[in-house]
Amino acid sequence: MADDSTTLRAGHQDDALLLHAGGRLTAEFCPAIKAYCNEDGHGACRRVHVHLHECIYFDSTFLGTLLCLRGKFGEEGVILMTPSEECLEGLKRMGAHVLFPILKDPLPGDVDWTSLTERVASRDEFDFQHNVLEAHVELARMPGPMQKVYEPIARQAQKEFDEKFNWDSDTIRMPRPK
């Protein structure tokens, strides 16, 4: 269940989608983030600014979801904006601080925000589990220590997903160990 103290809202400004995330960012919020970023009407947006100045915690699924968004917006297109000290420490601990551009910019004030926290309650179990799987596959694809940590987790998530949904995960390919 999602933490009531977490806020997640989205908007857009010029050619950027804006995500304002605060509190504890966990797997429950990730399908709503991906769905918002893939909605029709956002085709002109070339970047995602993820404002993390109020983030006190994020889990691996949240980080993997941001990596998934790079597939749509490019490696330089998902930008972490003013991460909190807790957030920055977590990124560094995971070695993920080098995976995204990090900028210090204030949260824009003239944005028409849409709450994404309300979309969390009505989630589809298949979409949720598929997002967890995709996020961990993306983490496992990162070279170095992250791959060693997340490859076994991604393989287990893939096995559980296949069994739970009678699914053949040929659509999501795990990297082969080197």
PDB file of C-alpha atoms in Angstrom:
ATOM      1  CA  MET A   1       0.000   0.000   0.000  1.00  0.00           C
ATOM      2  CA  ALA A   2       1.229   3.485  -0.860  1.00  0.00           C
ATOM      3  CA  ASP A   3       2.409   5.787   1.898  1.00  0.00           C
ATOM      4  CA  ASP A   4      -0.129   8.585   2.557  1.00  0.00           C
ATOM      5  CA  SER A   5       2.680  11.100   3.029  1.00  0.00           C
ATOM      6  CA  THR A   6       3.914  10.610  -0.540  1.00  0.00           C
ATOM      7  CA  THR A   7       2.987  13.199  -3.115  1.00  0.00           C
ATOM      8  CA  LEU A   8       3.264  12.653  -6.820  1.00  0.00           C
ATOM      9  CA  ARG A   9       2.022  15.159  -9.319  1.00  0.00           C
ATOM     10  CA  ALA A  10       2.698  15.829 -12.967  1.00  0.00           C
ATOM     11  CA  GLY A  11       2.465  18.640 -15.452  1.00  0.00           C
ATOM     12  CA  HIS A  12       4.243  20.016 -18.457  1.00  0.00           C
ATOM     13  CA  GLN A  13       6.064  23.161 -19.418  1.00  0.00           C
ATOM     14  CA  ASP A  14       7.357  23.900 -22.912  1.00  0.00           C
ATOM     15  CA  ASP A  15       8.821  20.636 -24.239  1.00  0.00           C
ATOM     16  CA  ALA A  16       9.249  18.972 -20.837  1.00  0.00           C
ATOM     17  CA  LEU A  17       7.041  16.746 -18.725  1.00  0.00           C
ATOM     18  CA  LEU A  18       7.406  17.596 -15.046  1.00  0.00           C
ATOM     19  CA  LEU A  19       7.137  15.127 -12.199  1.00  0.00           C
ATOM     20  CA  HIS A  20       7.115  16.465  -8.636  1.00  0.00           C
ATOM     21  CA  ALA A  21       7.737  13.583  -6.270  1.00  0.00           C
ATOM     22  CA  GLY A  22       7.958  13.825  -2.504  1.00  0.00           C
ATOM     23  CA  GLY A  23       8.031  11.433   0.401  1.00  0.00           C
ATOM     24  CA  ARG A  24       8.597   7.712  -0.152  1.00  0.00           C
ATOM     25  CA  LEU A  25       8.590   6.720  -3.818  1.00  0.00           C
ATOM     26  CA  THR A  26       7.860   3.023  -4.154  1.00  0.00           C
ATOM     27  CA  ALA A  27       6.719   0.520  -6.762  1.00  0.00           C
ATOM     28  CA  GLU A  28       3.059   1.433  -6.209  1.00  0.00           C
ATOM     29  CA  PHE A  29       3.560   4.804  -7.905  1.00  0.00           C
ATOM     30  CA  CYS A  30       5.505   3.608 -10.937  1.00  0.00           C
ATOM     31  CA  PRO A  31       2.670   2.458 -13.239  1.00  0.00           C
ATOM     32  CA  ALA A  32       1.010   5.872 -12.809  1.00  0.00           C
ATOM     33  CA  ILE A  33       4.279   7.599 -13.733  1.00  0.00           C
ATOM     34  CA  LYS A  34       4.757   5.496 -16.860  1.00  0.00           C
ATOM     35  CA  ALA A  35       1.120   5.850 -17.898  1.00  0.00           C
ATOM     36  CA  TYR A  36       1.265   9.633 -17.545  1.00  0.00           C
ATOM     37  CA  CYS A  37       4.488   9.883 -19.539  1.00  0.00           C
ATOM     38  CA  ASN A  38       2.983   7.730 -22.306  1.00  0.00           C
ATOM     39  CA  GLU A  39      -0.372   9.544 -22.530  1.00  0.00           C
ATOM     40  CA  ASP A  40      -1.498  11.004 -25.822  1.00  0.00           C
ATOM     41  CA  GLY A  41      -0.895  14.713 -25.987  1.00  0.00           C
ATOM     42  CA  HIS A  42       2.634  14.466 -24.626  1.00  0.00           C
ATOM     43  CA  GLY A  43       4.160  13.706 -28.019  1.00  0.00           C
ATOM     44  CA  ALA A  44       5.840  17.111 -28.251  1.00  0.00           C
ATOM     45  CA  CYS A  45       7.614  16.596 -24.932  1.00  0.00           C
ATOM     46  CA  ARG A  46      11.229  15.581 -25.352  1.00  0.00           C
ATOM     47  CA  ARG A  47      12.344  15.555 -21.709  1.00  0.00           C
ATOM     48  CA  VAL A  48      11.169  14.584 -18.259  1.00  0.00           C
ATOM     49  CA  HIS A  49      12.225  16.702 -15.286  1.00  0.00           C
ATOM     50  CA  VAL A  50      11.870  14.676 -12.092  1.00  0.00           C
ATOM     51  CA  HIS A  51      11.829  17.103  -9.149  1.00  0.00           C
ATOM     52  CA  LEU A  52      13.087  15.207  -6.105  1.00  0.00           C
ATOM     53  CA  HIS A  53      13.788  17.928  -3.547  1.00  0.00           C
ATOM     54  CA  GLU A  54      11.096  16.482  -1.233  1.00  0.00           C
ATOM     55  CA  CYS A  55      11.997  12.816  -1.811  1.00  0.00           C
ATOM     56  CA  ILE A  56      13.167  11.053   1.348  1.00  0.00           C
ATOM     57  CA  TYR A  57      13.288   7.503  -0.081  1.00  0.00           C
ATOM     58  CA  PHE A  58      12.950   5.638  -3.367  1.00  0.00           C
ATOM     59  CA  ASP A  59      13.000   1.928  -4.089  1.00  0.00           C
ATOM     60  CA  SER A  60      14.628   0.002  -6.914  1.00  0.00           C
ATOM     61  CA  THR A  61      11.397  -0.157  -8.917  1.00  0.00           C
ATOM     62  CA  PHE A  62      11.182   3.645  -8.951  1.00  0.00           C
ATOM     63  CA  LEU A  63      14.786   3.902 -10.125  1.00  0.00           C
ATOM     64  CA  GLY A  64      14.241   1.198 -12.753  1.00  0.00           C
ATOM     65  CA  THR A  65      11.108   2.991 -13.967  1.00  0.00           C
ATOM     66  CA  LEU A  66      13.169   6.136 -14.547  1.00  0.00           C
ATOM     67  CA  LEU A  67      15.588   3.992 -16.556  1.00  0.00           C
ATOM     68  CA  CYS A  68      12.635   2.657 -18.587  1.00  0.00           C
ATOM     69  CA  LEU A  69      11.625   6.246 -19.399  1.00  0.00           C
ATOM     70  CA  ARG A  70      15.021   6.759 -21.016  1.00  0.00           C
ATOM     71  CA  GLY A  71      13.766   4.425 -23.748  1.00  0.00           C
ATOM     72  CA  LYS A  72      11.246   7.091 -24.742  1.00  0.00           C
ATOM     73  CA  PHE A  73      13.130  10.276 -23.880  1.00  0.00           C
ATOM     74  CA  GLY A  74      16.758   9.223 -24.411  1.00  0.00           C
ATOM     75  CA  GLU A  75      19.657   8.890 -21.988  1.00  0.00           C
ATOM     76  CA  GLU A  76      19.893  12.646 -21.477  1.00  0.00           C
ATOM     77  CA  GLY A  77      16.115  13.167 -21.554  1.00  0.00           C
ATOM     78  CA  VAL A  78      15.308  12.047 -18.001  1.00  0.00           C
ATOM     79  CA  ILE A  79      16.723  14.744 -15.744  1.00  0.00           C
ATOM     80  CA  LEU A  80      16.763  14.602 -11.945  1.00  0.00           C
ATOM     81  CA  MET A  81      16.087  18.054 -10.551  1.00  0.00           C
ATOM     82  CA  THR A  82      17.446  19.172  -7.180  1.00  0.00           C
ATOM     83  CA  PRO A  83      17.391  15.781  -5.438  1.00  0.00           C
ATOM     84  CA  SER A  84      17.216  15.911  -1.640  1.00  0.00           C
ATOM     85  CA  GLU A  85      20.246  14.837   0.383  1.00  0.00           C
ATOM     86  CA  GLU A  86      18.548  11.506   1.204  1.00  0.00           C
ATOM     87  CA  CYS A  87      17.770  10.937  -2.457  1.00  0.00           C
ATOM     88  CA  LEU A  88      21.274  11.857  -3.619  1.00  0.00           C
ATOM     89  CA  GLU A  89      22.824   9.572  -0.990  1.00  0.00           C
ATOM     90  CA  GLY A  90      20.621   6.702  -2.211  1.00  0.00           C
ATOM     91  CA  LEU A  91      21.601   7.331  -5.829  1.00  0.00           C
ATOM     92  CA  LYS A  92      25.290   7.363  -4.910  1.00  0.00           C
ATOM     93  CA  ARG A  93      24.980   4.243  -2.756  1.00  0.00           C
ATOM     94  CA  MET A  94      23.501   2.398  -5.740  1.00  0.00           C
ATOM     95  CA  GLY A  95      25.969   3.899  -8.211  1.00  0.00           C
ATOM     96  CA  ALA A  96      23.019   5.445 -10.048  1.00  0.00           C
ATOM     97  CA  HIS A  97      24.086   9.089  -9.695  1.00  0.00           C
ATOM     98  CA  VAL A  98      25.997   8.732 -12.981  1.00  0.00           C
ATOM     99  CA  LEU A  99      23.018   7.395 -14.937  1.00  0.00           C
ATOM    100  CA  PHE A 100      21.051  10.647 -15.157  1.00  0.00           C
ATOM    101  CA  PRO A 101      21.809  14.320 -15.604  1.00  0.00           C
ATOM    102  CA  ILE A 102      21.299  16.059 -12.249  1.00  0.00           C
ATOM    103  CA  LEU A 103      20.461  19.766 -12.209  1.00  0.00           C
ATOM    104  CA  LYS A 104      19.664  22.227  -9.437  1.00  0.00           C
ATOM    105  CA  ASP A 105      16.609  24.128 -10.566  1.00  0.00           C
ATOM    106  CA  PRO A 106      13.619  25.246  -8.525  1.00  0.00           C
ATOM    107  CA  LEU A 107      10.207  23.769  -9.073  1.00  0.00           C
ATOM    108  CA  PRO A 108       8.330  25.992 -11.540  1.00  0.00           C
ATOM    109  CA  GLY A 109       5.406  27.830  -9.987  1.00  0.00           C
ATOM    110  CA  ASP A 110       3.198  28.331 -13.033  1.00  0.00           C
ATOM    111  CA  VAL A 111       2.333  24.695 -13.779  1.00  0.00           C
ATOM    112  CA  ASP A 112      -1.129  23.154 -13.991  1.00  0.00           C
ATOM    113  CA  TRP A 113      -0.434  20.084 -11.842  1.00  0.00           C
ATOM    114  CA  THR A 114      -2.270  16.762 -12.051  1.00  0.00           C
ATOM    115  CA  SER A 115      -2.176  14.498  -9.007  1.00  0.00           C
ATOM    116  CA  LEU A 116      -0.920  11.014  -9.826  1.00  0.00           C
ATOM    117  CA  THR A 117      -1.318   9.721  -6.263  1.00  0.00           C
ATOM    118  CA  GLU A 118      -5.041   9.288  -6.923  1.00  0.00           C
ATOM    119  CA  ARG A 119      -4.242   6.919  -9.804  1.00  0.00           C
ATOM    120  CA  VAL A 120      -2.371   4.553  -7.505  1.00  0.00           C
ATOM    121  CA  ALA A 121      -5.455   3.113  -5.786  1.00  0.00           C
ATOM    122  CA  SER A 122      -6.964   1.770  -9.000  1.00  0.00           C
ATOM    123  CA  ARG A 123      -4.069  -0.216 -10.364  1.00  0.00           C
ATOM    124  CA  ASP A 124      -4.161  -3.252 -12.584  1.00  0.00           C
ATOM    125  CA  GLU A 125      -2.262  -6.190 -11.036  1.00  0.00           C
ATOM    126  CA  PHE A 126      -0.817  -7.300 -14.387  1.00  0.00           C
ATOM    127  CA  ASP A 127       0.442  -3.784 -15.181  1.00  0.00           C
ATOM    128  CA  PHE A 128       1.902  -3.435 -11.700  1.00  0.00           C
ATOM    129  CA  GLN A 129       3.795  -6.739 -11.815  1.00  0.00           C
ATOM    130  CA  HIS A 130       4.902  -6.113 -15.403  1.00  0.00           C
ATOM    131  CA  ASN A 131       6.268  -2.707 -14.394  1.00  0.00           C
ATOM    132  CA  VAL A 132       8.208  -4.240 -11.483  1.00  0.00           C
ATOM    133  CA  LEU A 133       9.670  -6.793 -13.887  1.00  0.00           C
ATOM    134  CA  GLU A 134      10.579  -4.206 -16.545  1.00  0.00           C
ATOM    135  CA  ALA A 135      12.158  -1.904 -13.967  1.00  0.00           C
ATOM    136  CA  HIS A 136      14.381  -4.641 -12.583  1.00  0.00           C
ATOM    137  CA  VAL A 137      15.356  -5.837 -16.061  1.00  0.00           C
ATOM    138  CA  GLU A 138      16.487  -2.266 -16.809  1.00  0.00           C
ATOM    139  CA  LEU A 139      18.512  -2.213 -13.592  1.00  0.00           C
ATOM    140  CA  ALA A 140      20.054  -5.583 -14.534  1.00  0.00           C
ATOM    141  CA  ARG A 141      21.087  -4.166 -17.915  1.00  0.00           C
ATOM    142  CA  MET A 142      23.267  -1.526 -16.293  1.00  0.00           C
ATOM    143  CA  PRO A 143      26.912  -2.572 -16.445  1.00  0.00           C
ATOM    144  CA  GLY A 144      29.000  -3.115 -13.348  1.00  0.00           C
ATOM    145  CA  PRO A 145      27.859  -3.566  -9.762  1.00  0.00           C
ATOM    146  CA  MET A 146      24.199  -2.791 -10.487  1.00  0.00           C
ATOM    147  CA  GLN A 147      24.042  -5.671 -12.950  1.00  0.00           C
ATOM    148  CA  LYS A 148      25.462  -8.081 -10.389  1.00  0.00           C
ATOM    149  CA  VAL A 149      22.925  -7.007  -7.782  1.00  0.00           C
ATOM    150  CA  TYR A 150      19.818  -6.787  -9.964  1.00  0.00           C
ATOM    151  CA  GLU A 151      20.255  -9.605 -12.473  1.00  0.00           C
ATOM    152  CA  PRO A 152      19.246 -12.360 -10.011  1.00  0.00           C
ATOM    153  CA  ILE A 153      16.376 -10.199  -8.749  1.00  0.00           C
ATOM    154  CA  ALA A 154      15.170  -9.588 -12.304  1.00  0.00           C
ATOM    155  CA  ARG A 155      15.396 -13.290 -13.165  1.00  0.00           C
ATOM    156  CA  GLN A 156      13.326 -14.175 -10.081  1.00  0.00           C
ATOM    157  CA  ALA A 157      10.784 -11.447 -10.888  1.00  0.00           C
ATOM    158  CA  GLN A 158      10.554 -12.787 -14.435  1.00  0.00           C
ATOM    159  CA  LYS A 159       9.995 -16.348 -13.191  1.00  0.00           C
ATOM    160  CA  GLU A 160       7.281 -15.228 -10.758  1.00  0.00           C
ATOM    161  CA  PHE A 161       5.602 -13.093 -13.421  1.00  0.00           C
ATOM    162  CA  ASP A 162       5.619 -15.978 -15.916  1.00  0.00           C
ATOM    163  CA  GLU A 163       4.111 -18.361 -13.354  1.00  0.00           C
ATOM    164  CA  LYS A 164       1.508 -15.936 -12.013  1.00  0.00           C
ATOM    165  CA  PHE A 165       0.189 -14.845 -15.396  1.00  0.00           C
ATOM    166  CA  ASN A 166       0.949 -17.950 -17.491  1.00  0.00           C
ATOM    167  CA  TRP A 167       3.192 -15.704 -19.503  1.00  0.00           C
ATOM    168  CA  ASP A 168       6.153 -16.356 -21.743  1.00  0.00           C
ATOM    169  CA  SER A 169       8.481 -13.442 -21.105  1.00  0.00           C
ATOM    170  CA  ASP A 170      10.184 -13.627 -24.480  1.00  0.00           C
ATOM    171  CA  THR A 171       9.134 -10.001 -24.902  1.00  0.00           C
ATOM    172  CA  ILE A 172      11.465  -8.981 -22.067  1.00  0.00           C
ATOM    173  CA  ARG A 173      14.960 -10.274 -22.597  1.00  0.00           C
ATOM    174  CA  MET A 174      17.342 -10.572 -19.711  1.00  0.00           C
ATOM    175  CA  PRO A 175      20.957  -9.790 -20.505  1.00  0.00           C
ATOM    176  CA  ARG A 176      23.182 -12.819 -20.633  1.00  0.00           C
ATOM    177  CA  PRO A 177      25.842 -13.063 -17.921  1.00  0.00           C
ATOM    178  CA  LYS A 178      29.283 -12.115 -19.172  1.00  0.00           C
TER     179      LYS A 178
END
